[in-house]
mmCIF file of C-alpha atoms in Angstrom:
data_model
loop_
_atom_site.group_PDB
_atom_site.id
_atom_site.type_symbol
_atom_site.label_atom_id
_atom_site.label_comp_id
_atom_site.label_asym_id
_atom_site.label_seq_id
_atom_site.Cartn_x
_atom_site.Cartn_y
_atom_site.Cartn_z
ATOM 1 C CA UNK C 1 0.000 0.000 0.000
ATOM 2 C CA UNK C 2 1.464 3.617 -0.962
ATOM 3 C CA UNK C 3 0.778 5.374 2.082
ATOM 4 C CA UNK C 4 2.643 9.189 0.447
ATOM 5 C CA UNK C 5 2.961 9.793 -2.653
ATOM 6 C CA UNK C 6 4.068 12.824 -4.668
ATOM 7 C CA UNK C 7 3.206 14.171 -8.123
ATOM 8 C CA UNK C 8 5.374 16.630 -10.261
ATOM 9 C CA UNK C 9 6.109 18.498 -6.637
ATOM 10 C CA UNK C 10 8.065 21.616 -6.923
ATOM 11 C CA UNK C 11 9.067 24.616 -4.843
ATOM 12 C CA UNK C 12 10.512 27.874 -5.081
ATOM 13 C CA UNK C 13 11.020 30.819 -2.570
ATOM 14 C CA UNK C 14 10.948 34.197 -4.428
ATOM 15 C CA UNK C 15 11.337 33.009 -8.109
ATOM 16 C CA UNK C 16 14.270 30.206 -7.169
ATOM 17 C CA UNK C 17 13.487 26.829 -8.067
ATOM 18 C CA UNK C 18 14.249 24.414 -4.893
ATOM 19 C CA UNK C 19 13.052 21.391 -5.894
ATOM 20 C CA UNK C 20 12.215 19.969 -9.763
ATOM 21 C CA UNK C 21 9.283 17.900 -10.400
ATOM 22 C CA UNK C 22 9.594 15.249 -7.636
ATOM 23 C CA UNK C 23 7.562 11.851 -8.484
ATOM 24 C CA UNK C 24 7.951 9.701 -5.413
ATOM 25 C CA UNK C 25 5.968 6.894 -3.994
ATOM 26 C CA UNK C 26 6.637 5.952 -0.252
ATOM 27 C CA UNK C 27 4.920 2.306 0.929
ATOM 28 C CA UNK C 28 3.301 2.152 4.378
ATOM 29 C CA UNK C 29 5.962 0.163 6.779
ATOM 30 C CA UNK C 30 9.494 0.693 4.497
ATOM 31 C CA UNK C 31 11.806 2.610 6.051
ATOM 32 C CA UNK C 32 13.245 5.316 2.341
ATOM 33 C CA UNK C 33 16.633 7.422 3.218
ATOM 34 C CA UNK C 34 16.399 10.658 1.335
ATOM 35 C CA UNK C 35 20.148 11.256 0.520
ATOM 36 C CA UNK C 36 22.294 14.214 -0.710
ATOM 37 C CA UNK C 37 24.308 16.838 -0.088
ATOM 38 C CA UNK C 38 23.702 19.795 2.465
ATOM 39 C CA UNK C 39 21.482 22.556 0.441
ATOM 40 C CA UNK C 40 19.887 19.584 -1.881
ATOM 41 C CA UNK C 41 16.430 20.474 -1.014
ATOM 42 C CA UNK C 42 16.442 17.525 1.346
ATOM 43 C CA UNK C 43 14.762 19.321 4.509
ATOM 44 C CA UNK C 44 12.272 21.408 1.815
ATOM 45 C CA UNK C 45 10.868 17.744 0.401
ATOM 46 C CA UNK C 46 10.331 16.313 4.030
ATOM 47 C CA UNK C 47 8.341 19.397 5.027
ATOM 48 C CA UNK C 48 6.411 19.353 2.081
ATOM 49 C CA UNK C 49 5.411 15.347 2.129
ATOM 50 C CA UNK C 50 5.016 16.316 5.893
ATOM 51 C CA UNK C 51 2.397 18.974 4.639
ATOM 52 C CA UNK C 52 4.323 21.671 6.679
ATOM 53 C CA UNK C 53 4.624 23.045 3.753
ATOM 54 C CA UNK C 54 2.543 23.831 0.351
ATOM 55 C CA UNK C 55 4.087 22.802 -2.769
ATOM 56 C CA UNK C 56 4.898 25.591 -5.614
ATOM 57 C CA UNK C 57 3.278 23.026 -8.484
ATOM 58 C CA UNK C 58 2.383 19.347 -8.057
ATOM 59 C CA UNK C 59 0.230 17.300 -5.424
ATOM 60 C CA UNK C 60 0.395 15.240 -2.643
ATOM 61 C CA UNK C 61 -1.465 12.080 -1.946
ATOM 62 C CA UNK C 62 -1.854 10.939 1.715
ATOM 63 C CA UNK C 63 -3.523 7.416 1.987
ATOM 64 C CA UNK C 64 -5.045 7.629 -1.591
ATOM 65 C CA UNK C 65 -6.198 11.186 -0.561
ATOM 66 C CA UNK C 66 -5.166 14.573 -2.667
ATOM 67 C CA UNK C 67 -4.181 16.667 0.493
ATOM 68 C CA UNK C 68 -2.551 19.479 -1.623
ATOM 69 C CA UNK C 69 -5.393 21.908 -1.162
ATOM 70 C CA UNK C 70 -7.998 21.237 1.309
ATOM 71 C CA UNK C 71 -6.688 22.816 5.264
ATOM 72 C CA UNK C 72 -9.351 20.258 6.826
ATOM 73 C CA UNK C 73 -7.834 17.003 4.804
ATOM 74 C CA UNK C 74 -4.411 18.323 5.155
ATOM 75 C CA UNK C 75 -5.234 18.537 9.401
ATOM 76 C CA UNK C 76 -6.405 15.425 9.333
ATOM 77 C CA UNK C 77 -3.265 13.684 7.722
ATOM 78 C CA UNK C 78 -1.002 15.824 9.724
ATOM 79 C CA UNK C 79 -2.544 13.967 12.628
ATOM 80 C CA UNK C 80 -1.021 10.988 11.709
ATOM 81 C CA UNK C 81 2.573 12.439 11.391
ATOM 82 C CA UNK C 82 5.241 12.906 13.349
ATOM 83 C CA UNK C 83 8.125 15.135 12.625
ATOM 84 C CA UNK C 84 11.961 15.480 14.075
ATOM 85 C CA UNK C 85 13.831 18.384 12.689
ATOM 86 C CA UNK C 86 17.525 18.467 12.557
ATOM 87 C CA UNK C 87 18.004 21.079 15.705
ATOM 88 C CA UNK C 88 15.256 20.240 17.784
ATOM 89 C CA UNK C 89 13.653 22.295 20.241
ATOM 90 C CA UNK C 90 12.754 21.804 23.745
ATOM 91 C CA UNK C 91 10.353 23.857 25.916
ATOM 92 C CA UNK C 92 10.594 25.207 29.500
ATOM 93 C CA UNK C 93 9.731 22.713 31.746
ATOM 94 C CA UNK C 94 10.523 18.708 32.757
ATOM 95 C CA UNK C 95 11.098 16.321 29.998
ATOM 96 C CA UNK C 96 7.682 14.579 30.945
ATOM 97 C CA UNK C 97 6.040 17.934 30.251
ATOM 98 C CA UNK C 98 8.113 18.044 26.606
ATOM 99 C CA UNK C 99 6.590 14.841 25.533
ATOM 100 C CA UNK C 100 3.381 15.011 27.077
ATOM 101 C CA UNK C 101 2.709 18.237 25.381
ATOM 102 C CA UNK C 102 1.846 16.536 21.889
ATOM 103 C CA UNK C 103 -0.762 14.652 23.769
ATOM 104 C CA UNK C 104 -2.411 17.472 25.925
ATOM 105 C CA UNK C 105 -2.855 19.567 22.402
ATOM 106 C CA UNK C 106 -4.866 16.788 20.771
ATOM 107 C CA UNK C 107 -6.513 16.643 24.104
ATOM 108 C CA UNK C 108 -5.938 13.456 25.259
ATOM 109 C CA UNK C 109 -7.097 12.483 28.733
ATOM 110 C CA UNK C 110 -4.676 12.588 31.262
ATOM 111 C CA UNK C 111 -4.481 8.621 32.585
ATOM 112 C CA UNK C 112 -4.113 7.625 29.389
ATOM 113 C CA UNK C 113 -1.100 10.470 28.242
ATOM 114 C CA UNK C 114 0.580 9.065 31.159
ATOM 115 C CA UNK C 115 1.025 5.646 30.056
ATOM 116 C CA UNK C 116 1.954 6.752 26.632
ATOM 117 C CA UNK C 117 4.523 9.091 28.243
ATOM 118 C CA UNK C 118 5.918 6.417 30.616
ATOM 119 C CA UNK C 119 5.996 3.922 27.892
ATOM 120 C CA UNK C 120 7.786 6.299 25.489
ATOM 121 C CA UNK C 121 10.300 7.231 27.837
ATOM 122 C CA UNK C 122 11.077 3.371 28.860
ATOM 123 C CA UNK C 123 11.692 2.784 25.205
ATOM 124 C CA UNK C 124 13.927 5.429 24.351
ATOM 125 C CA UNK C 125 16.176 4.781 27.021
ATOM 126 C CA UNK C 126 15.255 8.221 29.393
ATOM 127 C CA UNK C 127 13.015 7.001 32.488
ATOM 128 C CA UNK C 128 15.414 8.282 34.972
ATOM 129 C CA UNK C 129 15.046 11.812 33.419
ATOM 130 C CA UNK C 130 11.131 12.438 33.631
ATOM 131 C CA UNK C 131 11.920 14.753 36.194
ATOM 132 C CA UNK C 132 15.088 16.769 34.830
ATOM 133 C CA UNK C 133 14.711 20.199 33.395
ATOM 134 C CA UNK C 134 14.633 19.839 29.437
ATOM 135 C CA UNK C 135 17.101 22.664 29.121
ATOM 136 C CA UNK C 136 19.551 20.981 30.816
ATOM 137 C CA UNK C 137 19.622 18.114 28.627
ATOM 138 C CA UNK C 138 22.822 17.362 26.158
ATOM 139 C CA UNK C 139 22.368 17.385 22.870
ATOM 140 C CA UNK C 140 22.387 13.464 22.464
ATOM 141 C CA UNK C 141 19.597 13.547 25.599
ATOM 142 C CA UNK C 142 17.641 16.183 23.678
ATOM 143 C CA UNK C 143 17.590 14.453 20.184
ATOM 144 C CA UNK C 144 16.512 11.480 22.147
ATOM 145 C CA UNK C 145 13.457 13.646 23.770
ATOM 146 C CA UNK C 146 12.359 14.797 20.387
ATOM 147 C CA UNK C 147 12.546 11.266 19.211
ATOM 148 C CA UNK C 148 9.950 10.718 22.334
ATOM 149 C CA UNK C 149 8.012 14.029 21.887
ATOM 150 C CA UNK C 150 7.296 12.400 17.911
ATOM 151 C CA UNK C 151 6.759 9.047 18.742
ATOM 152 C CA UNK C 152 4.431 9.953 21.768
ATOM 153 C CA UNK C 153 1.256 9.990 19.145
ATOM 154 C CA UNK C 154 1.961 6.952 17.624
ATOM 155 C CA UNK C 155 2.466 8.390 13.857
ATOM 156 C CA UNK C 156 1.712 6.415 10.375
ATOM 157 C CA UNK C 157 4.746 8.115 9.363
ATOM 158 C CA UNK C 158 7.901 9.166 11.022
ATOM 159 C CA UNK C 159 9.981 11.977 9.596
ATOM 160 C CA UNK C 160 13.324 12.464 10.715
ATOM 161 C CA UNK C 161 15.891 15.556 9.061
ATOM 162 C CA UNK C 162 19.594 14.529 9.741
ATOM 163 C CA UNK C 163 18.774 12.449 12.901
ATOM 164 C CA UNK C 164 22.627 12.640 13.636
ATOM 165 C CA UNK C 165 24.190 15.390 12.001
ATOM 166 C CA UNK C 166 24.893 17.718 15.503
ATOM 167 C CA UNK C 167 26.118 14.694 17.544
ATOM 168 C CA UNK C 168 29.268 13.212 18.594
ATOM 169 C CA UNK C 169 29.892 10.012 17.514
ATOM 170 C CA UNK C 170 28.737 8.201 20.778
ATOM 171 C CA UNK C 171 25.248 10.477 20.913
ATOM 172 C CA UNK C 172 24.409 9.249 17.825
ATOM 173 C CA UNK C 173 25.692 5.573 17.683
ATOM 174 C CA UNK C 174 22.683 5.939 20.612
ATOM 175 C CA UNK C 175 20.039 7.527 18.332
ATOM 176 C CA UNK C 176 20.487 5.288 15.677
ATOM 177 C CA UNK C 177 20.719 2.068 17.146
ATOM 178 C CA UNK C 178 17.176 2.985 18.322
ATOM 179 C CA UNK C 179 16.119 3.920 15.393
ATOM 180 C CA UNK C 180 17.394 0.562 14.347
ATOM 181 C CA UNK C 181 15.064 -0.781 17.133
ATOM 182 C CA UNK C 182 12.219 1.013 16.073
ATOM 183 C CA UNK C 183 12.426 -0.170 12.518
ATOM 184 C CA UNK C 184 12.585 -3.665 13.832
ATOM 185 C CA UNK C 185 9.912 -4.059 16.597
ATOM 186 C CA UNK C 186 7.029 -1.064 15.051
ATOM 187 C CA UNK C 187 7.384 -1.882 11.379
ATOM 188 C CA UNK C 188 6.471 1.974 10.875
ATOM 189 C CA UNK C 189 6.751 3.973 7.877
ATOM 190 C CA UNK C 190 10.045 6.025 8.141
ATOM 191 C CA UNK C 191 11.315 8.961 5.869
ATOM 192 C CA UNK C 192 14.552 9.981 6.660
ATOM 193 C CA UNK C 193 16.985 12.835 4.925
ATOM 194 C CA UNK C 194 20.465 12.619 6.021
ATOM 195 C CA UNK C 195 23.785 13.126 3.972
ATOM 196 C CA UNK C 196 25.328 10.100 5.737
ATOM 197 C CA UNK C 197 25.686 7.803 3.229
ATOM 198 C CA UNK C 198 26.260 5.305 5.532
ATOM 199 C CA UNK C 199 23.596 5.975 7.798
ATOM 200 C CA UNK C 200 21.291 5.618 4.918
ATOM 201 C CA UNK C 201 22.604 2.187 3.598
ATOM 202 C CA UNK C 202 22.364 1.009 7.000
ATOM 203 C CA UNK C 203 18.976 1.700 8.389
ATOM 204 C CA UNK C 204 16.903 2.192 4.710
ATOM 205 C CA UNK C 205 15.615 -0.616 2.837
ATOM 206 C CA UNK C 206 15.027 1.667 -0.180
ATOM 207 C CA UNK C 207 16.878 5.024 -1.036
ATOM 208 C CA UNK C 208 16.690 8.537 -3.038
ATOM 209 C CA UNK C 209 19.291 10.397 -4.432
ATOM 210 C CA UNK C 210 18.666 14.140 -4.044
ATOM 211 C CA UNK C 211 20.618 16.404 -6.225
ATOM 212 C CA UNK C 212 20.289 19.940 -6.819
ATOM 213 C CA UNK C 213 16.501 20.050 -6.249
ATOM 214 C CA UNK C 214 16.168 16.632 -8.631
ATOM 215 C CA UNK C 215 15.407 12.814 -7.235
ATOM 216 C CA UNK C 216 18.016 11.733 -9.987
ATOM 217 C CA UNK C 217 17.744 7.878 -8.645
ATOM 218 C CA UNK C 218 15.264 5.867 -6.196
ATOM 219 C CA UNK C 219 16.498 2.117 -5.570
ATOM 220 C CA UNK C 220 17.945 -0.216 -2.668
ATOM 221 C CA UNK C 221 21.329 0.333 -1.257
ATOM 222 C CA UNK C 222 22.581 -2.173 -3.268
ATOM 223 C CA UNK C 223 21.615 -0.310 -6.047
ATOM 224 C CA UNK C 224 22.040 2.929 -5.679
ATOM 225 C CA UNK C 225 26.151 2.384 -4.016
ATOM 226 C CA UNK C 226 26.748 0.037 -6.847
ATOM 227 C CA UNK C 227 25.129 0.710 -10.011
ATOM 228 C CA UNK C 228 24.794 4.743 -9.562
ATOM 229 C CA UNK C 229 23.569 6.283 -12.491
ATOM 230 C CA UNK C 230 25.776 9.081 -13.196
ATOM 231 C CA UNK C 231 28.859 10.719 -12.144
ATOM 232 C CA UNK C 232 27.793 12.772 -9.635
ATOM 233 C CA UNK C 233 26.178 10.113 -7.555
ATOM 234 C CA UNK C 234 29.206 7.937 -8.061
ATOM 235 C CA UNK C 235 31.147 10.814 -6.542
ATOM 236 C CA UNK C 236 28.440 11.492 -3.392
ATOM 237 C CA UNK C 237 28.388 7.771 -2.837
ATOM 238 C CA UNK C 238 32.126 7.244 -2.361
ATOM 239 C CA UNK C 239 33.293 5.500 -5.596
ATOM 240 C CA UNK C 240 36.962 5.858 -5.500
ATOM 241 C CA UNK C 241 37.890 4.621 -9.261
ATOM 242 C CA UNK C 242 36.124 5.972 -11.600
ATOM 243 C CA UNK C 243 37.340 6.136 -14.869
ATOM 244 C CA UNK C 244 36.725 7.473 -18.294
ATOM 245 C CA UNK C 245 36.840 5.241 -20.902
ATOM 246 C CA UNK C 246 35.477 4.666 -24.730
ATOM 247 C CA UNK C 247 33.612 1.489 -25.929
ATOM 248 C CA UNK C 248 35.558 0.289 -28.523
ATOM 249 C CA UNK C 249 34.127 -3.790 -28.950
ATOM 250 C CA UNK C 250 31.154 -6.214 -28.744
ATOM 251 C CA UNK C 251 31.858 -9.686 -28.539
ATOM 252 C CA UNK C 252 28.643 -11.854 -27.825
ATOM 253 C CA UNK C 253 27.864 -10.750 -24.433
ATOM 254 C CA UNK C 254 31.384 -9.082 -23.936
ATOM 255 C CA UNK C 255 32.085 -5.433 -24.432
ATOM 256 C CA UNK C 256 35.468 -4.298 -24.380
ATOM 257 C CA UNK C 257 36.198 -0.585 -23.392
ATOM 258 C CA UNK C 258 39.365 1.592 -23.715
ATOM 259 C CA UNK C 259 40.689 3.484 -20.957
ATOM 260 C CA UNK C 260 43.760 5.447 -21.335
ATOM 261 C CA UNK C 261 45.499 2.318 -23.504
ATOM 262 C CA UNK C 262 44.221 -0.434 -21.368
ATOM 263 C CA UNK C 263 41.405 -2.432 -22.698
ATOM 264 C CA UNK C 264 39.172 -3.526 -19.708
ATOM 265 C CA UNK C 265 35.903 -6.473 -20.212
ATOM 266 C CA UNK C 266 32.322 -5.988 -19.068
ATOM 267 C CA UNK C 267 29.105 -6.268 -19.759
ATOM 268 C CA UNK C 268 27.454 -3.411 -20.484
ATOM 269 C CA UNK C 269 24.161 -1.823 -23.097
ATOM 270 C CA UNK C 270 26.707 0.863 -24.210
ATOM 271 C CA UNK C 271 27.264 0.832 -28.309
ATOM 272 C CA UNK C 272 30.346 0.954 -29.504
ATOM 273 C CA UNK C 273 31.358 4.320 -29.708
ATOM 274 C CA UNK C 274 29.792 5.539 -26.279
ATOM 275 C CA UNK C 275 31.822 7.606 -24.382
ATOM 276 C CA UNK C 276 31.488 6.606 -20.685
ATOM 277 C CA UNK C 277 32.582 6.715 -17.548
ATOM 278 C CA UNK C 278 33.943 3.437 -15.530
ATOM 279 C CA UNK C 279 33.479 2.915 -12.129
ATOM 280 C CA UNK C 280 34.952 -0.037 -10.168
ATOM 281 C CA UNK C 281 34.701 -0.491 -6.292
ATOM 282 C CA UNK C 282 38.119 -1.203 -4.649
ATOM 283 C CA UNK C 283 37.080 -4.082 -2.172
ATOM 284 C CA UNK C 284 35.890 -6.032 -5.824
ATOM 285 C CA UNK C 285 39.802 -5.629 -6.331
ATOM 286 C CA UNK C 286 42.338 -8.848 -6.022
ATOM 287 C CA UNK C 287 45.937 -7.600 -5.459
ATOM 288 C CA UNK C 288 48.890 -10.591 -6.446
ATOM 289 C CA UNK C 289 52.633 -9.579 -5.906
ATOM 290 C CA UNK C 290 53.223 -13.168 -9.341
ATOM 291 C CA UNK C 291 50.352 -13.478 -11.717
ATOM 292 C CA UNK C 292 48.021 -16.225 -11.187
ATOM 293 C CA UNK C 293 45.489 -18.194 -13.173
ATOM 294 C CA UNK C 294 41.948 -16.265 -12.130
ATOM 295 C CA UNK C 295 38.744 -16.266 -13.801
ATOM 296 C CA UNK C 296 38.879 -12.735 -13.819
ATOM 297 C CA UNK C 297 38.625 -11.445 -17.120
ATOM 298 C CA UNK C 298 40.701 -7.815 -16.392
ATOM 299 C CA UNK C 299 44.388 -8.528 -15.566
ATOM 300 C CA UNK C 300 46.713 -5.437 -15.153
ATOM 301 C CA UNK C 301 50.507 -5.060 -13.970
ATOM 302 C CA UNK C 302 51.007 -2.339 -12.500
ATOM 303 C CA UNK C 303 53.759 -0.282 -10.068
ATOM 304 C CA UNK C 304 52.502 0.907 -6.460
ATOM 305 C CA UNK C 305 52.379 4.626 -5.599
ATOM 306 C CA UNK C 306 50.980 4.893 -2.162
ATOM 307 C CA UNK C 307 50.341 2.307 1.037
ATOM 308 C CA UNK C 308 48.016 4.095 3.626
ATOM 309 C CA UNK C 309 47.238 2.185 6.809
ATOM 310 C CA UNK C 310 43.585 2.769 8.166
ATOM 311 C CA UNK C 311 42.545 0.946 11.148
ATOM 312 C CA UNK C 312 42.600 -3.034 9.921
ATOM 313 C CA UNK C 313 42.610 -2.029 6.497
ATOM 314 C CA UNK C 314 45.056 -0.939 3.594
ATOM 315 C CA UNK C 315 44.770 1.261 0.810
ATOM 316 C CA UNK C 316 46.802 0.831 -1.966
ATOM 317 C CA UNK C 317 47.119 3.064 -4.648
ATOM 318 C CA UNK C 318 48.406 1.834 -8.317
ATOM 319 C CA UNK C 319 49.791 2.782 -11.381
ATOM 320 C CA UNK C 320 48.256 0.623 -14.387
ATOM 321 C CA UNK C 321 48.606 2.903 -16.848
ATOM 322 C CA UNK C 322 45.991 4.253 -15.383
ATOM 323 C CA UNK C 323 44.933 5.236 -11.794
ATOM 324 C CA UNK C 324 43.425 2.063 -9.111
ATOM 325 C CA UNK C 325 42.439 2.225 -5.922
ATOM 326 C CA UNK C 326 42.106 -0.822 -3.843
ATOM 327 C CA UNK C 327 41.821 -2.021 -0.488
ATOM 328 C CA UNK C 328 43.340 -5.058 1.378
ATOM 329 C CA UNK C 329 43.383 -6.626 4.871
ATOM 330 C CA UNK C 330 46.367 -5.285 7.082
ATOM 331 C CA UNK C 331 47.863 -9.151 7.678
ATOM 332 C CA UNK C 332 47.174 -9.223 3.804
ATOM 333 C CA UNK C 333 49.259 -6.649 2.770
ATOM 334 C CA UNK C 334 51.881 -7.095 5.264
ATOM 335 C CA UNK C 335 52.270 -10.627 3.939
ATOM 336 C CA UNK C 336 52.688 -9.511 0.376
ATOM 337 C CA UNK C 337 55.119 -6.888 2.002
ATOM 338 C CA UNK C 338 53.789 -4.057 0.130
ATOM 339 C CA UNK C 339 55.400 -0.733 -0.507
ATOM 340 C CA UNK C 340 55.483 2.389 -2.940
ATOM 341 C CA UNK C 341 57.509 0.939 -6.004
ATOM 342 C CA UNK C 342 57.203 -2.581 -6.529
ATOM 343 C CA UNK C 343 55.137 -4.303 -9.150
ATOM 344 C CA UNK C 344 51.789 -5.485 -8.326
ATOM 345 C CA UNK C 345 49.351 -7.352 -10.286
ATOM 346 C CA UNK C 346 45.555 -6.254 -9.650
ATOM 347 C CA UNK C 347 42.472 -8.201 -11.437
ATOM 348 C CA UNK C 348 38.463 -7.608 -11.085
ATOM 349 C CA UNK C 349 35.553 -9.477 -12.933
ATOM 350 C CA UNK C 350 33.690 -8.047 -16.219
ATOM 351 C CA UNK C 351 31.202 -8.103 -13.021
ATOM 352 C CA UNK C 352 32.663 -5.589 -10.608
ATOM 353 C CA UNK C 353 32.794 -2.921 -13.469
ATOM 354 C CA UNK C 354 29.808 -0.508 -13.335
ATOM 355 C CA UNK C 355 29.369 1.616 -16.677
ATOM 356 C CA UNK C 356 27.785 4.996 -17.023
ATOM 357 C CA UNK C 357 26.944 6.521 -20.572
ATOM 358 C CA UNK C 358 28.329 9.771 -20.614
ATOM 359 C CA UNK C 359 25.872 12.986 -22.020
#
């Protein structure tokens, strides 16, 4: 069941296009990571499926219901939302009064509010600090709190805008290993916009790549970190080698592509002729100080550059005639005694290569 979906949405704030035409469908229980950089429009499509905000052009569809227009359907679907913004803010007062404040404005009588608020507070970790001032609260304990304050009215749908982004690294390891939690025991619908790639592949089941006010790509993790469709989102998702290359052959289901001299294998729709880009991901790289028989198809010498030791791994950087970026196991590398210099063979299946058409 699609419980949000968006049609042609755009916005603009004084003549400057924000977002693009946004076609989206969210399904009721999946957990979709809204990805991008900062200033993507990431925060501006949240508040708009959130019906914060009205959309410049295009509609939104709560439940099967156009809410674009109408104040009274757009109440009612608001109702069944919850949303966390990136720097949330907490009232004067105890933290039982923060998160029992979302139930005493949709009047909810008072025995029952309590239960939710005790229950809330037991499952986001913060019992022992009903009674503390609010304001006094880190900024780990606060983001926690909001998380509370949302979840409080038992939403349809969750929103969350960079859960993480303001924390140190132990404040939110906390926030999202209860998000994790949530998405495992509630099996509620969660949109979440963050710019941690990460973050996304780990907690989304399904992802969107924001760009520039345009969802250029909507898939799994899987998908979207290995197959990206252009460039850019190769870039944003961390894909160290890419490469540009030129088809030059088709052989059955073999197409053989020219990059700076070397001719790499793959399998690929490109036409002969295509310019495109090549993008291989360095842990689908085998590194050999002898060649050996492999069924890889794409076999290069090469001379090493640069070792770089981080934590139990090892980055090694080689010359094939043109640039490669792998990574190896410390014991790995400190078996095959690797250093700037010597010769190194590195091989990859027709597989591992990823090909993007250039414009």
């Amino acid at each position: 069941m699609i419980i949000i979906e968006a049609q042609g949405l755009g916005k603009h704030y004084q003549k400057r296009p924000v977002l693009k035409c946004i076609d989206l469908q969210i399904r009721k229980g999946e957990v979709f990571g809204l990805i991008g950089p900062r200033g993507a429009g990431k925060t501006t499509l949240l508040r708009l499926l959130d019906l914060l905000d009205k959309p410049s052009k295009g509609e939104v569809y709560f439940a099967g219901v156009n809410v674009t227009s109408s104040e009274r359907l757009r109440l009612q679907a608001r109702r069944r939302m919850s949303f966390v913004s990136q720097k949330p803010i907490v009232f004067s007062g105890s933290v039982w009064d923060n998160i029992a404040c979302s139930l005493k404005w949709r009047s909810e009588k008072t025995a029952v509010a309590n239960k939710k608020v005790e229950a809330v507070l037991e499952l986001v970790g913060m019992a022992e600090y009903a009674t503390r001032k609010a304001k006094t609260l880190s900024g780990g304990e606060v983001q926690l709190i909001a998380l509370a304050r949302a979840l409080v009215t038992e939403p349809d749908v969750l929103f969350l805008d960079e859960p993480t982004a303001n924390l140190d690294p132990i404040s939110a390891a906390k926030v999202e290993a209860l998000l994790a939690r949530l998405i495992q025991t509630r099996k509620m619908t969660i949109v979440m916009a963050t710019h941690d790639m990460a973050q996304g592949q780990r907690l989304a089941r399904r992802v969107g790549v924001l760009m520039d006010g345009e969802l250029l790509q909507v898939g799994s993790p899987a998908e979207i970190f290995c197959s990206p469709v252009n460039k850019e989102i190769a870039e944003f998702v961390g894909v160290e080698n890419i490469l540009e290359g030129r088809v030059e052959g088709k052989n059955e289901n073999l197409t053989t592509i020219n990059v700076n001299g070397a001719v790499l294998e793959t399998v690929t729709a490109c036409e002969i002729g295509d310019s495109v880009w090549v993008t291989i991901r360095p842990e689908d790289i085998t590194f050999a100080r002898v060649k050996e028989l492999t069924s890889a198809r794409n076999v290069f010498r090469g001379k090493i550059k640069r070792v770089t030791t981080v934590g139990p791994l090892v980055r090694i950087e080689v010359d094939c005639g043109f640039p490669l970026l792998g990574v190896l196991t410390r014991k790995s590398a400190e078996d095959m005694a690797l250093e700037p210099g010597k010769d190194i063979y590195a091989s990859f299946k027709a597989s591992a290569i990823h090909v993007i058409k250039r414009g």
